[in-house]
Structure formats: structure tokens, C-alpha cells
Amino acid sequence: MAGEDLGNPENMLVVRIPMAKPGGDLRPRQGLDPRAVRTRTAIAAAATTLFLHQGYQGTSIDDIAAAARVSKRSVYNNFGDKQRLFTEIVLGATPTAAEFTEQLVANLADAADVPAAIRSLARRHLAAVAQPHVLRLRRLIILEATRFPDLAAEYYQRAPGRVIDALTTAFQALHQRGELHAPDPRRAAEHYSYLVLGTVLDTALFTPDAPPPPPDELEQIADTGATAFLAAYCPQAG
């Protein structure tokens, strides 16, 4: 794992980097050289921090090597080039997104009190997305989407898109139960996502140096977004 160490555990970006050299077998292996693991982890950690704060163009292999306290040759030997390193870091964040999605939507389709479950969902979802490291990563990927269109598309599919897919499945089940009126569950998932996340994400994109809202304001944003969603999609509202 590599992380962005800003002095606060809440600012940690968990990145899982395969422990293999470029072109090698990426499956987990026993008996890895601890020194090689430490070097590869240090490079990934340094690159993660620099990419998030300086961008892809603003970060050089020299910068990464200096921050990781390794030689440039070590960076090239472990990752091939800057593009490969950037790709591995971006995609290395997606296993955490998969775990988050599973936890976020778990039991939603079977919730006994659906309005309460959706309000809880909205608070947890927004609190996670509004973390500074998540906002920086999303902004970085959007900024580099023209340069790396396939990478941006794959990240979307594995992270934000995975959440939409999971919500779609849950809302479809709730529609079938009569708990929501969502004949188009994917559109309902998209509406939910914008109502809950849209303002915070837009603000972060256009004012990157502004801190995210404090927890009490995030809860208020999530609550009002969930209320608007329920007003549109609860059966009694239709």
C-alpha cells in the first residue's frame, strides 16, 4: 500500500500496487525480497503524494526519486516510466472503492425503514467522497482524462460507476418491493448521486484550494439531498 501522508490519518489514500516489475507476473507471491517491497512501496507513496498535489505534468521522475529517497534507476526498474506509475496508482485506488461500495449499499435492498436507510446512506456516502484525498484524486483524473482517456474510463467504471451500478440494483429491488417508485432505477441512482454529492463535488472542482465543508454542514447537505430524493421516489409522493 502507498499513502499520502499529510499528518492526518483521514487524509490517507490507500493505493494497492502489485509487487512485480513492469511486464512481470502481477499475482501475489511468497518470499518477496523485503528490500524490494520497501523500495516499491516508497516509490508509490512518494508518487501518490506528488501527483495529488502537483499533478501529472508537474511531477517528474526526479521529484519522485528524491521524495522516495531512491535512485531514478530504481523508479524505472520498478515501474517502467511515469505513465505506467501513474496508471498503477490510479487503478491501485480502486480496490478500496470496491470495498467501500459493498459496505455502503449492504442491506439497502432489504431495509425495513427505507427512508432512514437512504438518509444514513447519504450521510456515509458524502462523508467518504468529501475526504480531501478523494477530491484530489477525482480532480487529477478529470484533469488528465484527455491525456489518458482509457484510464479515466476504467477508473470511472471501477469507482464512481461501481457505486451507481450497486445503487441501481438496490433501487430496482426496492421498486419491486413497492418501497420506491423507481421504474428506471439507474436514473434514480443518478438523481440520488447528484442530489447528495453534486454540490460538494462541483465546488471542489472549481475551487480546489477550498477546504471541504465541516462535518455538520456535510450532514445537512446529505440530509436535504436524501429528502429531495425521497420526495421524488417514495410511492406516496407519486
mmCIF file of C-alpha atoms in Angstrom:
data_model
loop_
_atom_site.group_PDB
_atom_site.id
_atom_site.type_symbol
_atom_site.label_atom_id
_atom_site.label_comp_id
_atom_site.label_asym_id
_atom_site.label_seq_id
_atom_site.Cartn_x
_atom_site.Cartn_y
_atom_site.Cartn_z
ATOM 1 C CA MET A 1 0.000 0.000 0.000
ATOM 2 C CA ALA A 2 1.069 3.558 -0.575
ATOM 3 C CA GLY A 3 -0.305 6.626 1.076
ATOM 4 C CA GLU A 4 -0.477 10.354 1.027
ATOM 5 C CA ASP A 5 0.874 11.347 4.424
ATOM 6 C CA LEU A 6 -0.377 14.798 5.314
ATOM 7 C CA GLY A 7 -0.129 14.283 9.054
ATOM 8 C CA ASN A 8 -3.713 13.136 9.414
ATOM 9 C CA PRO A 9 -4.911 9.534 9.034
ATOM 10 C CA GLU A 10 -8.121 10.806 7.463
ATOM 11 C CA ASN A 11 -6.063 12.168 4.575
ATOM 12 C CA MET A 12 -4.594 8.758 3.682
ATOM 13 C CA LEU A 13 -5.161 7.483 0.172
ATOM 14 C CA VAL A 14 -4.922 3.703 0.150
ATOM 15 C CA VAL A 15 -3.260 2.507 -3.055
ATOM 16 C CA ARG A 16 -2.578 -1.170 -3.711
ATOM 17 C CA ILE A 17 0.353 -1.663 -6.034
ATOM 18 C CA PRO A 18 1.172 -5.158 -7.410
ATOM 19 C CA MET A 19 4.580 -6.253 -6.162
ATOM 20 C CA ALA A 20 6.110 -7.033 -9.543
ATOM 21 C CA LYS A 21 8.342 -5.285 -12.036
ATOM 22 C CA PRO A 22 6.902 -3.993 -15.348
ATOM 23 C CA GLY A 23 5.843 -6.886 -17.547
ATOM 24 C CA GLY A 24 6.200 -9.361 -14.696
ATOM 25 C CA ASP A 25 3.723 -11.700 -13.036
ATOM 26 C CA LEU A 26 1.373 -9.441 -11.041
ATOM 27 C CA ARG A 27 -0.023 -12.241 -8.899
ATOM 28 C CA PRO A 28 0.851 -12.107 -5.162
ATOM 29 C CA ARG A 29 3.941 -14.183 -4.491
ATOM 30 C CA GLN A 30 5.524 -15.662 -1.388
ATOM 31 C CA GLY A 31 9.100 -14.912 -0.451
ATOM 32 C CA LEU A 32 9.372 -11.409 -1.885
ATOM 33 C CA ASP A 33 12.577 -9.592 -1.011
ATOM 34 C CA PRO A 34 11.598 -7.181 1.831
ATOM 35 C CA ARG A 35 14.009 -4.562 0.474
ATOM 36 C CA ALA A 36 12.358 -4.684 -2.936
ATOM 37 C CA VAL A 37 8.920 -4.375 -1.335
ATOM 38 C CA ARG A 38 10.046 -1.360 0.723
ATOM 39 C CA THR A 39 11.543 0.323 -2.349
ATOM 40 C CA ARG A 40 8.456 -0.221 -4.486
ATOM 41 C CA THR A 41 6.167 0.939 -1.681
ATOM 42 C CA ALA A 42 8.271 4.052 -1.048
ATOM 43 C CA ILE A 43 8.180 4.982 -4.734
ATOM 44 C CA ALA A 44 4.420 4.516 -4.923
ATOM 45 C CA ALA A 45 3.875 6.525 -1.745
ATOM 46 C CA ALA A 46 6.034 9.406 -2.942
ATOM 47 C CA ALA A 47 4.460 9.424 -6.396
ATOM 48 C CA THR A 48 0.942 9.340 -4.953
ATOM 49 C CA THR A 49 1.579 12.411 -2.815
ATOM 50 C CA LEU A 50 3.301 14.320 -5.609
ATOM 51 C CA PHE A 51 0.701 13.508 -8.272
ATOM 52 C CA LEU A 52 -2.140 14.552 -5.955
ATOM 53 C CA HIS A 53 -0.528 17.877 -5.061
ATOM 54 C CA GLN A 54 1.461 18.780 -8.183
ATOM 55 C CA GLY A 55 -0.432 16.970 -10.935
ATOM 56 C CA TYR A 56 0.921 14.572 -13.535
ATOM 57 C CA GLN A 57 2.662 17.222 -15.652
ATOM 58 C CA GLY A 58 4.078 18.983 -12.611
ATOM 59 C CA THR A 59 5.725 15.831 -11.263
ATOM 60 C CA SER A 60 8.975 14.441 -12.665
ATOM 61 C CA ILE A 61 10.769 11.148 -12.134
ATOM 62 C CA ASP A 62 13.499 13.196 -10.423
ATOM 63 C CA ASP A 63 10.896 14.536 -7.970
ATOM 64 C CA ILE A 64 9.595 11.044 -7.249
ATOM 65 C CA ALA A 65 13.045 9.558 -6.757
ATOM 66 C CA ALA A 66 14.070 12.361 -4.419
ATOM 67 C CA ALA A 67 10.898 12.094 -2.342
ATOM 68 C CA ALA A 68 11.218 8.296 -2.131
ATOM 69 C CA ARG A 69 14.958 8.545 -1.398
ATOM 70 C CA VAL A 70 15.812 6.133 -4.187
ATOM 71 C CA SER A 71 17.661 6.432 -7.478
ATOM 72 C CA LYS A 72 15.938 7.268 -10.757
ATOM 73 C CA ARG A 73 17.006 3.833 -11.972
ATOM 74 C CA SER A 74 15.030 2.257 -9.112
ATOM 75 C CA VAL A 75 11.905 4.097 -10.263
ATOM 76 C CA TYR A 76 12.385 2.937 -13.868
ATOM 77 C CA ASN A 77 13.253 -0.621 -12.827
ATOM 78 C CA ASN A 78 10.111 -0.931 -10.714
ATOM 79 C CA PHE A 79 7.562 0.914 -12.834
ATOM 80 C CA GLY A 80 8.994 1.364 -16.310
ATOM 81 C CA ASP A 81 8.097 5.035 -16.738
ATOM 82 C CA LYS A 82 6.000 7.819 -15.273
ATOM 83 C CA GLN A 83 2.904 6.893 -17.295
ATOM 84 C CA ARG A 84 2.966 3.307 -16.020
ATOM 85 C CA LEU A 85 3.481 4.521 -12.451
ATOM 86 C CA PHE A 86 0.583 6.966 -12.745
ATOM 87 C CA THR A 87 -1.663 4.248 -14.153
ATOM 88 C CA GLU A 88 -0.835 1.820 -11.358
ATOM 89 C CA ILE A 89 -1.518 4.438 -8.699
ATOM 90 C CA VAL A 90 -4.876 5.466 -10.156
ATOM 91 C CA LEU A 91 -6.060 1.881 -10.596
ATOM 92 C CA GLY A 92 -4.473 0.903 -7.282
ATOM 93 C CA ALA A 93 -7.038 3.077 -5.506
ATOM 94 C CA THR A 94 -9.990 1.179 -6.965
ATOM 95 C CA PRO A 95 -9.960 -1.956 -4.744
ATOM 96 C CA THR A 96 -10.690 0.322 -1.805
ATOM 97 C CA ALA A 97 -13.550 1.843 -3.795
ATOM 98 C CA ALA A 98 -14.957 -1.641 -4.394
ATOM 99 C CA GLU A 99 -14.869 -2.444 -0.686
ATOM 100 C CA PHE A 100 -16.452 0.915 0.135
ATOM 101 C CA THR A 101 -19.257 0.302 -2.364
ATOM 102 C CA GLU A 102 -20.021 -3.097 -0.877
ATOM 103 C CA GLN A 103 -20.206 -1.660 2.632
ATOM 104 C CA LEU A 104 -22.136 1.426 1.546
ATOM 105 C CA VAL A 105 -25.007 -0.377 -0.146
ATOM 106 C CA ALA A 106 -25.018 -3.521 2.005
ATOM 107 C CA ASN A 107 -28.531 -4.450 3.176
ATOM 108 C CA LEU A 108 -30.140 -1.407 1.488
ATOM 109 C CA ALA A 109 -32.371 -3.580 -0.693
ATOM 110 C CA ASP A 110 -33.675 -5.361 2.433
ATOM 111 C CA ALA A 111 -34.001 -2.310 4.702
ATOM 112 C CA ALA A 112 -37.087 -2.294 6.905
ATOM 113 C CA ASP A 113 -37.128 1.518 7.173
ATOM 114 C CA VAL A 114 -36.192 2.675 3.695
ATOM 115 C CA PRO A 115 -36.251 6.472 4.300
ATOM 116 C CA ALA A 116 -33.976 6.066 7.320
ATOM 117 C CA ALA A 117 -31.671 3.747 5.366
ATOM 118 C CA ILE A 118 -31.365 6.212 2.480
ATOM 119 C CA ARG A 119 -30.662 9.121 4.829
ATOM 120 C CA SER A 120 -27.941 7.063 6.520
ATOM 121 C CA LEU A 121 -26.605 6.055 3.107
ATOM 122 C CA ALA A 122 -26.441 9.698 2.019
ATOM 123 C CA ARG A 123 -24.520 10.796 5.120
ATOM 124 C CA ARG A 124 -21.965 7.988 4.847
ATOM 125 C CA HIS A 125 -21.584 8.418 1.092
ATOM 126 C CA LEU A 126 -20.987 12.160 1.204
ATOM 127 C CA ALA A 127 -18.631 11.937 4.193
ATOM 128 C CA ALA A 128 -16.462 9.451 2.290
ATOM 129 C CA VAL A 129 -16.448 11.303 -1.034
ATOM 130 C CA ALA A 130 -15.723 14.669 0.617
ATOM 131 C CA GLN A 131 -12.393 13.466 2.023
ATOM 132 C CA PRO A 132 -9.599 15.738 0.677
ATOM 133 C CA HIS A 133 -7.600 12.872 -0.861
ATOM 134 C CA VAL A 134 -10.663 11.567 -2.725
ATOM 135 C CA LEU A 135 -11.468 15.003 -4.096
ATOM 136 C CA ARG A 136 -7.849 15.490 -5.200
ATOM 137 C CA LEU A 137 -7.793 12.122 -6.946
ATOM 138 C CA ARG A 138 -11.051 12.795 -8.812
ATOM 139 C CA ARG A 139 -9.795 16.239 -9.851
ATOM 140 C CA LEU A 140 -6.474 14.768 -11.021
ATOM 141 C CA ILE A 141 -8.164 12.094 -13.130
ATOM 142 C CA ILE A 142 -10.552 14.604 -14.704
ATOM 143 C CA LEU A 143 -7.637 16.931 -15.471
ATOM 144 C CA GLU A 144 -5.742 14.125 -17.188
ATOM 145 C CA ALA A 145 -8.753 12.489 -18.881
ATOM 146 C CA THR A 146 -7.779 13.845 -22.312
ATOM 147 C CA ARG A 147 -4.235 12.527 -21.965
ATOM 148 C CA PHE A 148 -5.369 9.169 -20.517
ATOM 149 C CA PRO A 149 -8.931 8.591 -21.767
ATOM 150 C CA ASP A 150 -8.849 4.811 -21.287
ATOM 151 C CA LEU A 151 -7.503 5.151 -17.757
ATOM 152 C CA ALA A 152 -10.158 7.726 -16.845
ATOM 153 C CA ALA A 153 -12.896 5.487 -18.249
ATOM 154 C CA GLU A 154 -11.579 2.460 -16.358
ATOM 155 C CA TYR A 155 -11.335 4.396 -13.107
ATOM 156 C CA TYR A 156 -14.911 5.613 -13.538
ATOM 157 C CA GLN A 157 -16.121 2.076 -14.187
ATOM 158 C CA ARG A 158 -14.299 0.697 -11.137
ATOM 159 C CA ALA A 159 -15.122 3.504 -8.687
ATOM 160 C CA PRO A 160 -17.988 6.025 -9.222
ATOM 161 C CA GLY A 161 -19.601 3.783 -11.835
ATOM 162 C CA ARG A 162 -19.489 0.818 -9.475
ATOM 163 C CA VAL A 163 -21.446 2.821 -6.893
ATOM 164 C CA ILE A 164 -24.072 3.751 -9.492
ATOM 165 C CA ASP A 165 -24.374 0.100 -10.501
ATOM 166 C CA ALA A 166 -24.811 -1.023 -6.885
ATOM 167 C CA LEU A 167 -27.403 1.670 -6.207
ATOM 168 C CA THR A 168 -29.242 0.721 -9.387
ATOM 169 C CA THR A 169 -29.510 -2.880 -8.218
ATOM 170 C CA ALA A 170 -30.702 -1.831 -4.751
ATOM 171 C CA PHE A 171 -33.250 0.676 -6.072
ATOM 172 C CA GLN A 172 -34.584 -1.899 -8.510
ATOM 173 C CA ALA A 173 -35.173 -4.295 -5.600
ATOM 174 C CA LEU A 174 -36.857 -1.549 -3.565
ATOM 175 C CA HIS A 175 -39.058 -0.695 -6.542
ATOM 176 C CA GLN A 176 -40.095 -4.328 -6.819
ATOM 177 C CA ARG A 177 -40.924 -4.336 -3.112
ATOM 178 C CA GLY A 178 -43.037 -1.206 -3.539
ATOM 179 C CA GLU A 179 -40.784 0.807 -1.217
ATOM 180 C CA LEU A 180 -39.672 3.154 -4.004
ATOM 181 C CA HIS A 181 -41.351 4.231 -7.217
ATOM 182 C CA ALA A 182 -38.291 3.837 -9.464
ATOM 183 C CA PRO A 183 -39.261 2.208 -12.764
ATOM 184 C CA ASP A 184 -35.917 3.449 -14.133
ATOM 185 C CA PRO A 185 -33.630 2.509 -11.230
ATOM 186 C CA ARG A 186 -30.438 3.669 -12.924
ATOM 187 C CA ARG A 187 -31.844 7.139 -13.475
ATOM 188 C CA ALA A 188 -32.944 7.105 -9.835
ATOM 189 C CA ALA A 189 -29.382 6.207 -8.813
ATOM 190 C CA GLU A 190 -28.033 9.082 -10.891
ATOM 191 C CA HIS A 191 -30.544 11.505 -9.360
ATOM 192 C CA TYR A 192 -29.641 10.347 -5.843
ATOM 193 C CA SER A 193 -25.923 10.785 -6.566
ATOM 194 C CA TYR A 194 -26.250 14.327 -7.845
ATOM 195 C CA LEU A 195 -28.637 15.434 -5.115
ATOM 196 C CA VAL A 196 -26.308 14.145 -2.407
ATOM 197 C CA LEU A 197 -22.845 14.673 -3.918
ATOM 198 C CA GLY A 198 -23.198 17.199 -6.716
ATOM 199 C CA THR A 199 -22.717 20.487 -4.886
ATOM 200 C CA VAL A 200 -19.681 19.344 -2.927
ATOM 201 C CA LEU A 201 -18.019 17.785 -5.992
ATOM 202 C CA ASP A 202 -18.651 20.834 -8.174
ATOM 203 C CA THR A 203 -17.264 23.176 -5.516
ATOM 204 C CA ALA A 204 -14.160 21.004 -5.131
ATOM 205 C CA LEU A 205 -13.543 21.010 -8.888
ATOM 206 C CA PHE A 206 -13.819 24.774 -9.314
ATOM 207 C CA THR A 207 -12.218 25.866 -6.023
ATOM 208 C CA PRO A 208 -9.537 23.226 -5.419
ATOM 209 C CA ASP A 209 -7.878 25.096 -2.554
ATOM 210 C CA ALA A 210 -11.086 25.480 -0.555
ATOM 211 C CA PRO A 211 -11.464 23.041 2.353
ATOM 212 C CA PRO A 212 -14.439 20.679 2.244
ATOM 213 C CA PRO A 213 -17.455 21.650 4.367
ATOM 214 C CA PRO A 214 -17.268 20.765 8.073
ATOM 215 C CA PRO A 215 -18.989 17.550 9.210
ATOM 216 C CA ASP A 216 -22.179 19.233 10.414
ATOM 217 C CA GLU A 217 -22.629 21.005 7.075
ATOM 218 C CA LEU A 218 -21.936 17.776 5.187
ATOM 219 C CA GLU A 219 -24.658 16.069 7.215
ATOM 220 C CA GLN A 220 -27.085 18.878 6.374
ATOM 221 C CA ILE A 221 -26.255 18.621 2.665
ATOM 222 C CA ALA A 222 -26.709 14.859 2.756
ATOM 223 C CA ASP A 223 -29.988 15.126 4.658
ATOM 224 C CA THR A 224 -31.515 17.661 2.274
ATOM 225 C CA GLY A 225 -30.355 15.633 -0.741
ATOM 226 C CA ALA A 226 -31.895 12.474 0.685
ATOM 227 C CA THR A 227 -35.114 14.335 1.494
ATOM 228 C CA ALA A 228 -35.382 15.608 -2.093
ATOM 229 C CA PHE A 229 -34.714 12.108 -3.442
ATOM 230 C CA LEU A 230 -37.356 10.549 -1.190
ATOM 231 C CA ALA A 231 -39.883 13.232 -2.122
ATOM 232 C CA ALA A 232 -39.438 12.258 -5.767
ATOM 233 C CA TYR A 233 -39.210 8.496 -5.422
ATOM 234 C CA CYS A 234 -41.283 7.419 -2.425
ATOM 235 C CA PRO A 235 -44.558 5.881 -3.665
ATOM 236 C CA GLN A 236 -46.720 8.285 -1.657
ATOM 237 C CA ALA A 237 -45.085 11.176 -3.487
ATOM 238 C CA GLY A 238 -46.147 9.815 -6.845
#
